CSV table of C-alpha atoms in Angstrom, one decimal:
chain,number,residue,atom,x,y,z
A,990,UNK,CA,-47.5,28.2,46.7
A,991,UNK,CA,-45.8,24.9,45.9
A,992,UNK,CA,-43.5,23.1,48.6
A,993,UNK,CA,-39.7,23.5,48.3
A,994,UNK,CA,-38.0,20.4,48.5
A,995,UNK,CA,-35.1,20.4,50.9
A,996,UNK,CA,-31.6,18.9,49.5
A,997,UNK,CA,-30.7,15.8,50.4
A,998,UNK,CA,-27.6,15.3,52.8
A,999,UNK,CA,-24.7,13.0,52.4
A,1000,UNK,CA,-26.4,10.7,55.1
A,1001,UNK,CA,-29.9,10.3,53.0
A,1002,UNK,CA,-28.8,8.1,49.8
A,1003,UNK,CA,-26.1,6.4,51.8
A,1004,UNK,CA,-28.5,4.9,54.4
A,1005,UNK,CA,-31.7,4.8,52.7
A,1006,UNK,CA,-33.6,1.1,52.4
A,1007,UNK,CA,-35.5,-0.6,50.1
A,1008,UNK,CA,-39.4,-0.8,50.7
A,1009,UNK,CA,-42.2,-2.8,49.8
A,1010,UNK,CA,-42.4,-0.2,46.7
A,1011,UNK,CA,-39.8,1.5,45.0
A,1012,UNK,CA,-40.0,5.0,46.4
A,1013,UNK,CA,-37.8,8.8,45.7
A,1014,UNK,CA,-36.0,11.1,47.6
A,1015,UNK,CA,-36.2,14.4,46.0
A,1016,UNK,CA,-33.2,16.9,46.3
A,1017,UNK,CA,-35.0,19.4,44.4
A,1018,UNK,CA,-35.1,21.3,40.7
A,1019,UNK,CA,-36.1,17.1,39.2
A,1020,UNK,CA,-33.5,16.2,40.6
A,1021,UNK,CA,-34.4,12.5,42.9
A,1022,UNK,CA,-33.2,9.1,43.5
A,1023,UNK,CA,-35.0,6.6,42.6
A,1024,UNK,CA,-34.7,3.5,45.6
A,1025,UNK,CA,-36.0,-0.1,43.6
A,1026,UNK,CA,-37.2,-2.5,46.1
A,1027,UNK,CA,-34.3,-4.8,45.6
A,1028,UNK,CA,-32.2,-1.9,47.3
A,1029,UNK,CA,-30.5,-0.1,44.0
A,1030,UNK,CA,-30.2,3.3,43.5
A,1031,UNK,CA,-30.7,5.3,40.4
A,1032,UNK,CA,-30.7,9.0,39.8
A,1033,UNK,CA,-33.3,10.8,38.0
A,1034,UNK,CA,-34.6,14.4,36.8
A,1035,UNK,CA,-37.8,15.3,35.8
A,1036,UNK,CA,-38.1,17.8,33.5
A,1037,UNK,CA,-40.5,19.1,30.9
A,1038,UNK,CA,-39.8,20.1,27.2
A,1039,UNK,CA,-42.8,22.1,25.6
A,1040,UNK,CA,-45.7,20.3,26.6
A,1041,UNK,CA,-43.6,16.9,27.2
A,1042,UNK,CA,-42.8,15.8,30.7
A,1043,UNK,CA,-39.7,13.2,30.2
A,1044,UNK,CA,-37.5,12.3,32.8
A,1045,UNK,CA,-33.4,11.9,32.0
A,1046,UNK,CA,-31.2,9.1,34.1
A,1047,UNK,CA,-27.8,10.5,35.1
A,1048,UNK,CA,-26.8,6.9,36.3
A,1049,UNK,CA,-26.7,4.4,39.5
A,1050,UNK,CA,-25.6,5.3,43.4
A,1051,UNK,CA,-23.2,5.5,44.5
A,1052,UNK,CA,-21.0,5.0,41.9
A,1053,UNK,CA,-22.4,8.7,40.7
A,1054,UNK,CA,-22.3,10.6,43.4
A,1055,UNK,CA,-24.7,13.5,44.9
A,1056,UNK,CA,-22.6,15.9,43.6
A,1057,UNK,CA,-21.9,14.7,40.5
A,1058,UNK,CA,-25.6,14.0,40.0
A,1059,UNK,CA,-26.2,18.0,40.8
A,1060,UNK,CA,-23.3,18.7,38.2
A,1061,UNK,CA,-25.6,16.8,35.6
A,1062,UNK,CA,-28.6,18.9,36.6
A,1063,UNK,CA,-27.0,22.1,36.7
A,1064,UNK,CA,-25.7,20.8,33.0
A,1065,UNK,CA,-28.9,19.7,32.6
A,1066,UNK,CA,-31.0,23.1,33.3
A,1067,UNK,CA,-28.2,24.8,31.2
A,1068,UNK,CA,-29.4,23.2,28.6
A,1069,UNK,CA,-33.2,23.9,28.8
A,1070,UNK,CA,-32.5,27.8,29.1
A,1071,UNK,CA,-31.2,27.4,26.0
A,1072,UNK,CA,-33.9,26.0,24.2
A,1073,UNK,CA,-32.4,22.3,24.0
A,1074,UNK,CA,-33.8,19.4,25.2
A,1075,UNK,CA,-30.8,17.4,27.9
A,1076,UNK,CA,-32.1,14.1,26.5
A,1077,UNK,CA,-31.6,14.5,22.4
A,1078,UNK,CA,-28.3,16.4,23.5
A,1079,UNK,CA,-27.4,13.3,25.4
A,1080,UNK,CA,-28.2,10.9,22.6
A,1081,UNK,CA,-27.0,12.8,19.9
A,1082,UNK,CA,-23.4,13.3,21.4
A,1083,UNK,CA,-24.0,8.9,22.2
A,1084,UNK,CA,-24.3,9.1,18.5
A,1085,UNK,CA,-21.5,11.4,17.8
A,1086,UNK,CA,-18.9,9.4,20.2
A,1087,UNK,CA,-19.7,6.0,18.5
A,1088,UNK,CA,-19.2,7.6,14.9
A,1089,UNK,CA,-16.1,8.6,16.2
A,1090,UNK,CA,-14.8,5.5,17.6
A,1091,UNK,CA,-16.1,3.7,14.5
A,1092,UNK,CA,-14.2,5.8,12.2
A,1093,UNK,CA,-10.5,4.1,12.7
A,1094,UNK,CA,-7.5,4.6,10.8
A,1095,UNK,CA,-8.0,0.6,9.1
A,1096,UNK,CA,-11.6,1.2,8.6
A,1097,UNK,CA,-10.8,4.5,6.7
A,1098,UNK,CA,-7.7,3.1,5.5
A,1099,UNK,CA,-9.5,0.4,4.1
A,1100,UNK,CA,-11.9,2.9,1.9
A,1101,UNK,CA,-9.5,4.7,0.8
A,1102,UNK,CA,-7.8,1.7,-1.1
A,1103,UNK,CA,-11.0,0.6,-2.2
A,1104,UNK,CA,-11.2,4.0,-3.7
A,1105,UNK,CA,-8.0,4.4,-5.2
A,1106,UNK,CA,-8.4,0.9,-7.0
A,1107,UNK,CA,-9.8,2.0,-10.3
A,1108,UNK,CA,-7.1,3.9,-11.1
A,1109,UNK,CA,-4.3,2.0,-9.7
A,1110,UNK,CA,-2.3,-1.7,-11.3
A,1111,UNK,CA,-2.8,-4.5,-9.2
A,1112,UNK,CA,0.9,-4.4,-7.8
A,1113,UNK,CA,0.5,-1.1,-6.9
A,1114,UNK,CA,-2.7,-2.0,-5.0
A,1115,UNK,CA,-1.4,-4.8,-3.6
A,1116,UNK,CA,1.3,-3.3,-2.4
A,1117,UNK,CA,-0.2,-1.0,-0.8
A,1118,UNK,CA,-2.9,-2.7,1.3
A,1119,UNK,CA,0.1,-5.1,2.3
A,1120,UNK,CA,2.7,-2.2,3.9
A,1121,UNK,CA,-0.3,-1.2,5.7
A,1122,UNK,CA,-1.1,-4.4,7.2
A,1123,UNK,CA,2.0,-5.3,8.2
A,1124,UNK,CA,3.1,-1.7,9.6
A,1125,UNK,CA,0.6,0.4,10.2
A,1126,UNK,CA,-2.9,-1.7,10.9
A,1127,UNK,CA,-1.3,-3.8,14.0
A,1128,UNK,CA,0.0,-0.1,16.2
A,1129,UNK,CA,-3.1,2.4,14.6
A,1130,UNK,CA,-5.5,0.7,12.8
A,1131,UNK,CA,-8.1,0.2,15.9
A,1132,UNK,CA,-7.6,3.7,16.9
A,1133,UNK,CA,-10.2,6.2,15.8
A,1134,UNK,CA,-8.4,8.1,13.4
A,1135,UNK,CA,-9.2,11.5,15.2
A,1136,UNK,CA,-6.9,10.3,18.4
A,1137,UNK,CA,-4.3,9.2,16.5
A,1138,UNK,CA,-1.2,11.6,17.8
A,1139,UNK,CA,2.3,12.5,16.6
A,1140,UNK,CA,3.8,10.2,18.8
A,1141,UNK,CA,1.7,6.8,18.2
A,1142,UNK,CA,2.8,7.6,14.5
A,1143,UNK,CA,6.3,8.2,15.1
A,1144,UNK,CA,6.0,5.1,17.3
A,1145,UNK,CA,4.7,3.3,13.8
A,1146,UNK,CA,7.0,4.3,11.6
A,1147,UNK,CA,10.5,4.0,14.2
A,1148,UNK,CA,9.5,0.0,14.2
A,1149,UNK,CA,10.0,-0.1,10.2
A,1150,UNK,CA,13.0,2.3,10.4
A,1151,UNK,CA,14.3,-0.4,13.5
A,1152,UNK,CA,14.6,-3.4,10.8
A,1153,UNK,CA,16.5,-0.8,8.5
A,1154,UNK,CA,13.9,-0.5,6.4
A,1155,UNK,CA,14.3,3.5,5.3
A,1156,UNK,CA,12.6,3.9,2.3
A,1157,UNK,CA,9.5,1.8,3.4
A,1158,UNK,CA,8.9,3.9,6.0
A,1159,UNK,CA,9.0,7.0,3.9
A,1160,UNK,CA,6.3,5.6,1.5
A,1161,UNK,CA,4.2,4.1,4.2
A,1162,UNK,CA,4.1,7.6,6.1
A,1163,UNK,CA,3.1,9.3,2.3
A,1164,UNK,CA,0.5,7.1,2.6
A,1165,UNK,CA,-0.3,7.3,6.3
A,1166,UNK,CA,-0.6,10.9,5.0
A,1167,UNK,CA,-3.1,10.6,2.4
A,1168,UNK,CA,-5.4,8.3,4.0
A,1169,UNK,CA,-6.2,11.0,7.0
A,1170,UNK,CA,-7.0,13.3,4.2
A,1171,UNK,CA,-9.4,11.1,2.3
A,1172,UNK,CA,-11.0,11.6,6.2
A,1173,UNK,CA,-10.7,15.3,6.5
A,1174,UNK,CA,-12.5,15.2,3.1
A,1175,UNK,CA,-15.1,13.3,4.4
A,1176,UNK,CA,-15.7,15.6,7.6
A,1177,UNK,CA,-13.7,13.3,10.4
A,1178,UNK,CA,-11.3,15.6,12.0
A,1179,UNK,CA,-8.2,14.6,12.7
A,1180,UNK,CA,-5.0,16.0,13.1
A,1181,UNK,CA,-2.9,14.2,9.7
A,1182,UNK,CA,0.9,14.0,11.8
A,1183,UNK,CA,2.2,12.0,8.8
A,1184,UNK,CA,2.0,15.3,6.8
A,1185,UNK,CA,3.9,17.2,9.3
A,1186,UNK,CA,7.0,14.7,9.9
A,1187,UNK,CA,9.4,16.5,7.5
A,1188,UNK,CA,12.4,15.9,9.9
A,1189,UNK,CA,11.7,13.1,11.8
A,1190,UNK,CA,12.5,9.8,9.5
A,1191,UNK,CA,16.2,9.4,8.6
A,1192,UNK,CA,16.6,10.4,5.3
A,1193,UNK,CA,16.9,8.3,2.1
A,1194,UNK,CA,20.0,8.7,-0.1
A,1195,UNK,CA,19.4,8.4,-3.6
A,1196,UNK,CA,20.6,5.4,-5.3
A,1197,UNK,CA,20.4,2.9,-8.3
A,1198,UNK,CA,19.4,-0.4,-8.9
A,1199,UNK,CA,22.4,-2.9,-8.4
A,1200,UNK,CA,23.7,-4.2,-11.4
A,1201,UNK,CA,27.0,-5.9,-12.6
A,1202,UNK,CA,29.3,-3.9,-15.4
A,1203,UNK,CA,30.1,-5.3,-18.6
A,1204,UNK,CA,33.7,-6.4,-17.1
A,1205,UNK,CA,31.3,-8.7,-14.1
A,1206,UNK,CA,29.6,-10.5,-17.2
A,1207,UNK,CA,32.0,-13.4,-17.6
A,1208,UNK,CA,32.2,-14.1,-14.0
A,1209,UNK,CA,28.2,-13.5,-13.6
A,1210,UNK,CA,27.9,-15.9,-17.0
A,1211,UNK,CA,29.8,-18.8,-15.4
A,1212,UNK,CA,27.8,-17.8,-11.8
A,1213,UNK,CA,24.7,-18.8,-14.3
A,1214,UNK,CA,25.9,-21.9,-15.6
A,1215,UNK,CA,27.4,-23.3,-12.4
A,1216,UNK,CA,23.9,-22.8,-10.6
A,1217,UNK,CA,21.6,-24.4,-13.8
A,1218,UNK,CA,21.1,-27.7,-11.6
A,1219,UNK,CA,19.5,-25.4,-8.5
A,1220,UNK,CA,17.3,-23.6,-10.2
A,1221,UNK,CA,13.7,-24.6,-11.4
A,1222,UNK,CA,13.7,-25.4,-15.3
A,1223,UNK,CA,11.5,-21.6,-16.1
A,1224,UNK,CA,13.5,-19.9,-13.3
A,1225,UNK,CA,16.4,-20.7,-15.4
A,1226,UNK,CA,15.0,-19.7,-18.7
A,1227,UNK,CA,13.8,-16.7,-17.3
A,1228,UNK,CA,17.1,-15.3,-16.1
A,1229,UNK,CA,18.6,-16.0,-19.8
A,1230,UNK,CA,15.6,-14.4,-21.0
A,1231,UNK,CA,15.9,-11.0,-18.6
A,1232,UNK,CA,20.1,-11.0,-20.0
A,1233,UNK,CA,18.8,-11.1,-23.7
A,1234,UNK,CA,16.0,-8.9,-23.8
A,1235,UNK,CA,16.1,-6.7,-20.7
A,1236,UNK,CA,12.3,-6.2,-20.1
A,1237,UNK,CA,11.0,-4.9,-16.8
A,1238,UNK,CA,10.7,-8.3,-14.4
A,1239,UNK,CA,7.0,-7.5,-14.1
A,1240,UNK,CA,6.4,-7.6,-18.2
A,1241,UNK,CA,8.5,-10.8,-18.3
A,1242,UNK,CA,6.9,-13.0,-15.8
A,1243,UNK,CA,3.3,-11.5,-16.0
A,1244,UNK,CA,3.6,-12.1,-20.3
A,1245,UNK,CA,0.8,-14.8,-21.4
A,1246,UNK,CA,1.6,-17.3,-24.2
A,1247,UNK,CA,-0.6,-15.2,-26.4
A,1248,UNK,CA,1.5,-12.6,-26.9
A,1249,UNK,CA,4.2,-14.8,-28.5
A,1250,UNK,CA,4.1,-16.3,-32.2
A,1251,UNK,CA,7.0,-18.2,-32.4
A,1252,UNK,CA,6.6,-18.7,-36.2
A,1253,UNK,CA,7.1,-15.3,-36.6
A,1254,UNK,CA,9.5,-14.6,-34.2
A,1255,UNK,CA,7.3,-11.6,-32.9
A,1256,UNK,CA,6.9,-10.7,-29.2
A,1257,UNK,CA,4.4,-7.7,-29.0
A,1258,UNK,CA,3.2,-6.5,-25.4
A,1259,UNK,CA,0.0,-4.2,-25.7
A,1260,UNK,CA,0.3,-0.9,-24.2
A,1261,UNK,CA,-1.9,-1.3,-21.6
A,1262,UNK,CA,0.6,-3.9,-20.0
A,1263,UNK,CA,3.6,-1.6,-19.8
A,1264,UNK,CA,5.1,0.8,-17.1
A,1265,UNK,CA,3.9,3.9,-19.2
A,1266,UNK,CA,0.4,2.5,-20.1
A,1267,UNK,CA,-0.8,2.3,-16.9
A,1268,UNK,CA,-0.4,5.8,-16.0
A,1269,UNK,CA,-3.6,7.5,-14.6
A,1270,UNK,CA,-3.2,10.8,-17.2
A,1271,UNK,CA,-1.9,10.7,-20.7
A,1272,UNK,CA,-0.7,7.1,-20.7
A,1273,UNK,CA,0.8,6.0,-23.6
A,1274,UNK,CA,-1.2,3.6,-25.6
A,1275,UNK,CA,1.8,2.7,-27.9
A,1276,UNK,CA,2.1,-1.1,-28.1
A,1277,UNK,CA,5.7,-2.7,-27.4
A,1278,UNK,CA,8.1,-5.1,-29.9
A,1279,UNK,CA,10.0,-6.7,-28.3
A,1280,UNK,CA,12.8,-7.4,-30.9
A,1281,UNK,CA,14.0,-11.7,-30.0
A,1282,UNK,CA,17.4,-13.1,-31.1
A,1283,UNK,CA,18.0,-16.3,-32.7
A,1284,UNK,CA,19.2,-17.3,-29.0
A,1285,UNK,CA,16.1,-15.7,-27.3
A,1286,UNK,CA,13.6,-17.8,-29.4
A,1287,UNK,CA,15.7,-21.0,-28.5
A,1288,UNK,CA,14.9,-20.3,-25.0
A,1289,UNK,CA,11.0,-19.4,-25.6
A,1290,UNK,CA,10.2,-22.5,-27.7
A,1291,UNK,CA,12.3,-24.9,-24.9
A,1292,UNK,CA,10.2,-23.4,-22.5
A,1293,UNK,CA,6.9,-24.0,-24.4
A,1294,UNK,CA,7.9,-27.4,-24.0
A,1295,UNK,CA,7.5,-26.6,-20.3
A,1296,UNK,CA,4.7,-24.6,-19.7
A,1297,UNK,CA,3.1,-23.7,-23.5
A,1298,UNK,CA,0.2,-25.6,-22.1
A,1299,UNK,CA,-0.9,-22.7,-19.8
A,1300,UNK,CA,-2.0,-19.1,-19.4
A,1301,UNK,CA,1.3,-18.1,-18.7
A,1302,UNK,CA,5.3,-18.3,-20.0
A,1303,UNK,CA,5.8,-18.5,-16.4
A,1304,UNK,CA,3.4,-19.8,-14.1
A,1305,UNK,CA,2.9,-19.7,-10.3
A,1306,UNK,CA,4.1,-23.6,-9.3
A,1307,UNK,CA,1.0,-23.4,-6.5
A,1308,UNK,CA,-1.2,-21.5,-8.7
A,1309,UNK,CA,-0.7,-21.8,-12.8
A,1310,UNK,CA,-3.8,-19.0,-13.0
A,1311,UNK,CA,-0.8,-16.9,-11.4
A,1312,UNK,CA,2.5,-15.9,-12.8
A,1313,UNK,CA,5.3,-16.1,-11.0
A,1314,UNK,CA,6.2,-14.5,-8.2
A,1315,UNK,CA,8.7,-10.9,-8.5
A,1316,UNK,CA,10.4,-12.5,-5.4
A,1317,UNK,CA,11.8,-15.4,-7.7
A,1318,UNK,CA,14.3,-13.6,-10.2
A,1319,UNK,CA,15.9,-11.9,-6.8
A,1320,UNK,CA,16.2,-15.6,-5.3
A,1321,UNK,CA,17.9,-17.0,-8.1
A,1322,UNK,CA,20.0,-14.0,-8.1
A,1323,UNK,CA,20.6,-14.6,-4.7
A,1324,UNK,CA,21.3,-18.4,-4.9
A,1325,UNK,CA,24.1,-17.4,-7.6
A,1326,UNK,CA,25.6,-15.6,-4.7
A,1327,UNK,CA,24.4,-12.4,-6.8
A,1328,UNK,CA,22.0,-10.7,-3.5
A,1329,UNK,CA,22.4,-6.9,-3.4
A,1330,UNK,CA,24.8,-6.8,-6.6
A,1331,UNK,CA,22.5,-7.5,-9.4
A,1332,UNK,CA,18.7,-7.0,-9.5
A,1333,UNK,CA,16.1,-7.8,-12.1
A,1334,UNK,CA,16.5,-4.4,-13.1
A,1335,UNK,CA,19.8,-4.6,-13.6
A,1336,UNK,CA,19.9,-5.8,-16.2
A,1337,UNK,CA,18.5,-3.2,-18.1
A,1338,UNK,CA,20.7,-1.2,-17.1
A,1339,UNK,CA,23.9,-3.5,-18.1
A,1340,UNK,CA,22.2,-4.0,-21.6
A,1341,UNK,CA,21.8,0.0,-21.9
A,1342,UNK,CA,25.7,0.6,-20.9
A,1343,UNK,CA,27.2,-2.4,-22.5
A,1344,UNK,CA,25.1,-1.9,-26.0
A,1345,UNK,CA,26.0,1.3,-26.0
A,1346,UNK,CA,29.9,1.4,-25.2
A,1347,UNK,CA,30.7,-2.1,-26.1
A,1348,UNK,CA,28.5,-2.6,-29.3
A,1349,UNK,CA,28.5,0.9,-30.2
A,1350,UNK,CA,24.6,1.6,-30.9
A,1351,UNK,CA,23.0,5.0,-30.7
A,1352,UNK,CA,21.1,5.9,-27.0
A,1353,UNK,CA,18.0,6.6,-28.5
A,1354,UNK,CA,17.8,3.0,-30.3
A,1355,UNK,CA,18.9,1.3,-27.3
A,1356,UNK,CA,16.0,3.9,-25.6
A,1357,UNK,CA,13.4,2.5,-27.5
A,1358,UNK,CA,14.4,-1.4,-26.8
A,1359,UNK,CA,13.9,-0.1,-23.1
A,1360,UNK,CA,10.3,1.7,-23.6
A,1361,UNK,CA,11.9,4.6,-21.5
A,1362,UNK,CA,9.8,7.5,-22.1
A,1363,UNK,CA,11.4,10.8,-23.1
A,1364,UNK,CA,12.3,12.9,-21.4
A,1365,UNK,CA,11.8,16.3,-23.8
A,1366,UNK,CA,7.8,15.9,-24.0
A,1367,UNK,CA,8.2,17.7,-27.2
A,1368,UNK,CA,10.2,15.6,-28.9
A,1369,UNK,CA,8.0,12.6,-27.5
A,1370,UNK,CA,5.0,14.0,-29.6
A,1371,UNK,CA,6.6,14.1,-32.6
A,1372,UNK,CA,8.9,11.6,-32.5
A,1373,UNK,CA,7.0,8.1,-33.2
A,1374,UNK,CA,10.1,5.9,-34.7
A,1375,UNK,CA,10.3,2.5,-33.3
A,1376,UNK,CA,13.8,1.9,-35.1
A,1377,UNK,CA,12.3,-2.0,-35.6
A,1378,UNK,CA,15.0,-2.7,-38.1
A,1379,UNK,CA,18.1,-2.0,-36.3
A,1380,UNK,CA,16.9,-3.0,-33.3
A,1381,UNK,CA,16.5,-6.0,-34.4
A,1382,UNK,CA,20.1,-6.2,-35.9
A,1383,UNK,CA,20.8,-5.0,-32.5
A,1384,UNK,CA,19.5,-7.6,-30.3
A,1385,UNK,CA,21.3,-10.2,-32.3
A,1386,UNK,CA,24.8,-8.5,-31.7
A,1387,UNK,CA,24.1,-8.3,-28.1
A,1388,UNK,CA,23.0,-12.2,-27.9
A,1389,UNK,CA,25.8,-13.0,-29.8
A,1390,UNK,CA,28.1,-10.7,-27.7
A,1391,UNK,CA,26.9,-12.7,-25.2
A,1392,UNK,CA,27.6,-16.0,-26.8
A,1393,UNK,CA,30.9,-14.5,-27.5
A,1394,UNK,CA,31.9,-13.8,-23.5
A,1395,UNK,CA,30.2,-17.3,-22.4
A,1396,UNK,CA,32.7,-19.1,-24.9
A,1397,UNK,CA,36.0,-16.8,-24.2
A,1398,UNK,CA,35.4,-15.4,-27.9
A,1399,UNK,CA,35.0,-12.2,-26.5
A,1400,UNK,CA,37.5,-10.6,-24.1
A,1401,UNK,CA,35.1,-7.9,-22.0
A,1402,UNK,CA,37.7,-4.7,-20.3
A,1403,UNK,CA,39.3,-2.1,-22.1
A,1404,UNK,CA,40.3,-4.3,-25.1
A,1405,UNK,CA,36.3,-4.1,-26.2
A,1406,UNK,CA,35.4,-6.6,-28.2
A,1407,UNK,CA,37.7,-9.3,-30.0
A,1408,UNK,CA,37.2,-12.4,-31.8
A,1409,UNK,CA,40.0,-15.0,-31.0
């Protein structure tokens, strides 16, 4: 009949020396500790697994105590009636804990972009990567994404709210959003509180681009002149350039020489460069004319003089394989004493009002100088008219028109237009 061992006491591990060889005392079921001969103390259980005898540490005296070390085998033996070996449990839950703590929100974060790039433009991507570096990666992005809580989000997303940023933190918590999905559909649970937060940012109110009215231009015209000697040569150009022919900022300054021939007088942006081109589904694949004044084609060949030498209309000043920043429209704007009343898309929407009630074109001409899309999808499919010809009789009138208010010839209000 084999020997019982009898439990250790208290007393025993507390008091027990190191020998000329390291040596056990048992405490029964595997269950011994293990005293080196430079005096430290280890707990140990021997066990056997099928035919295997392997023996499992449950750590060093006394910082694991003799209860705790019974708690392991009790876990332990648990195990073992069960069919499982204690020591594969053990390292595949090791395994387990360091996937988890690998998986953080940047590191996912990260993929996700990577991911998404195919299918998004470069601003867009950008964009992106940078909200989430600046917001989001400095209070979660260390945090495996499975802890991440309601309230370190909130936390996150209260710091952009603080610096009156509203809107930002709306889109950065969308994103916040999809990114712990892209984990769920990878299999890393997590609990996705930017999907829930319906009432906890401030809301956003709807709004508009600022822009001037017709009755701002002379004023704005004479902001423009005044400020010619502050401005960088192309920044100047450029903000004529945005009056006369209204283009999004991005299809201005991102334009390369190549798609100007200034013997013809032709400016043609292929499709894939514009706002509807780059669309995931269905874009349009319709290429762009942009119809140029006598006045518009004066400003492109002055700056050819400038910059024709490059890639771009409007280079980066640190980088010429750059454009120009979208930042650099909204200084000059700014400089003119124009911050938060006019905006690179303002001026589209001046041209689309002013053309329209001043000059007395149709919407849908005007429409098609914008590349809006249409809004009855029907009608899009059928109707293919670019209206070339009167828009190009158009943009003359509205240059001129210009020309008109810059000299006095043209009194803006409710008088319309006059010729003195």
């Amino acid at each position: 009949m084999p020997k019982l061992a009898v439990p250790l006491t208290d007393l025993q591990p507390r008091t027990a020396k190191p020998k000329d060889k390291p040596y056990k005392l048992t405490d029964g079921g595997g269950l011994y500790l293990l005293i080196n001969t430079d005096g430290a103390k280890y707990w140990r259980m021997d066990y056997r697994y099928g035919e295997a005898r392997k023996t499992m540490a449950f750590g060093k005296y006394p910082e694991v105590t003799l209860a705790e070390a019974r708690e392991k085998r009790l876990a332990a033996r648990k195990l073992l009636d069960q069919g499982i070996d204690p020591s594969q449990d053990k390292k595949d839950r090791q395994r387990e804990l360091n996937e988890t703590n690998s998986n953080t929100f940047e590191k996912l974060a990260r993929e996700w972009h990577a991911n998404k790039l195919p299918t998004w433009s470069p601003a867009t991507a950008s964009d992106t990567i940078r909200r989430l570096e600046i917001d989001i990666f400095p209070q979660i992005g260390s945090m495996p994404i499975g802890a991440i809580k309601h309230q370190h989000m909130i936390a996150a997303l209260r710091k952009i709210e603080s610096r009156g940023a509203h809107e930002i933190a709306h889109r950065v918590k969308a994103t916040c959003a999809r990114v712990f999905t892209y984990a769920s559909q990878h299999g890393i649970e997590n609990r996705n509180p930017a999907a829930e937060m319906k009432d906890v940012l401030k809301p956003v109110k709807a709004g508009h681009f600022a822009a001037i009215t017709a009755d701002e231009l002379p004023a704005f015209l004479a902001a423009m002149d005044k400020n010619d000697a502050r401005l960088f040569k192309p920044t100047r150009i450029a903000l004529r350039l945005m009056m006369l022919i209204f283009v999004r900022t991005s299809e201005l300054i991102e334009t390369p020489w190549s798609e100007i021939d200034l013997e013809k007088g032709e400016w043609i942006i292929p499709w894939h460069r514009m706002k509807r081109g780059k669309l995931t589904v269905n874009p349009d694949t319709t290429d762009h004319h942009v119809c140029l004044s006598l006045q518009a084609l004066d400003l492109l060949r002055e700056l050819h003089t400038l910059t024709g030498g490059g890639k771009y209309l409007f280079p980066n000043q640190r980088d010429h394989e750059k454009p120009m920043s979208n930042g650099a429209i909204l200084m000059a704007l700014k400089r003119m004493g124009y911050q938060n009343r006019m905006t690179g898309h303002g001026f589209r929407a001046l041209a689309m009002s002013t053309i329209k009630e001043r000059l007395g074109y149709r919407h849908e001409v005007v429409d098609r100088q914008l590349a809006h899309a249409q809004k009855d999808k029907v009608a899009a499919a059928y109707d293919r008219a670019q209206f070339l010809a009167e828009r190009r009789v158009m943009m003359q009138d509205w240059a001129d028109f210009i020309d008109g208010i810059a000299s006095g010839k043209v009194v803006v209000g409710a008088f319309g237009r006059k010729v003195a």
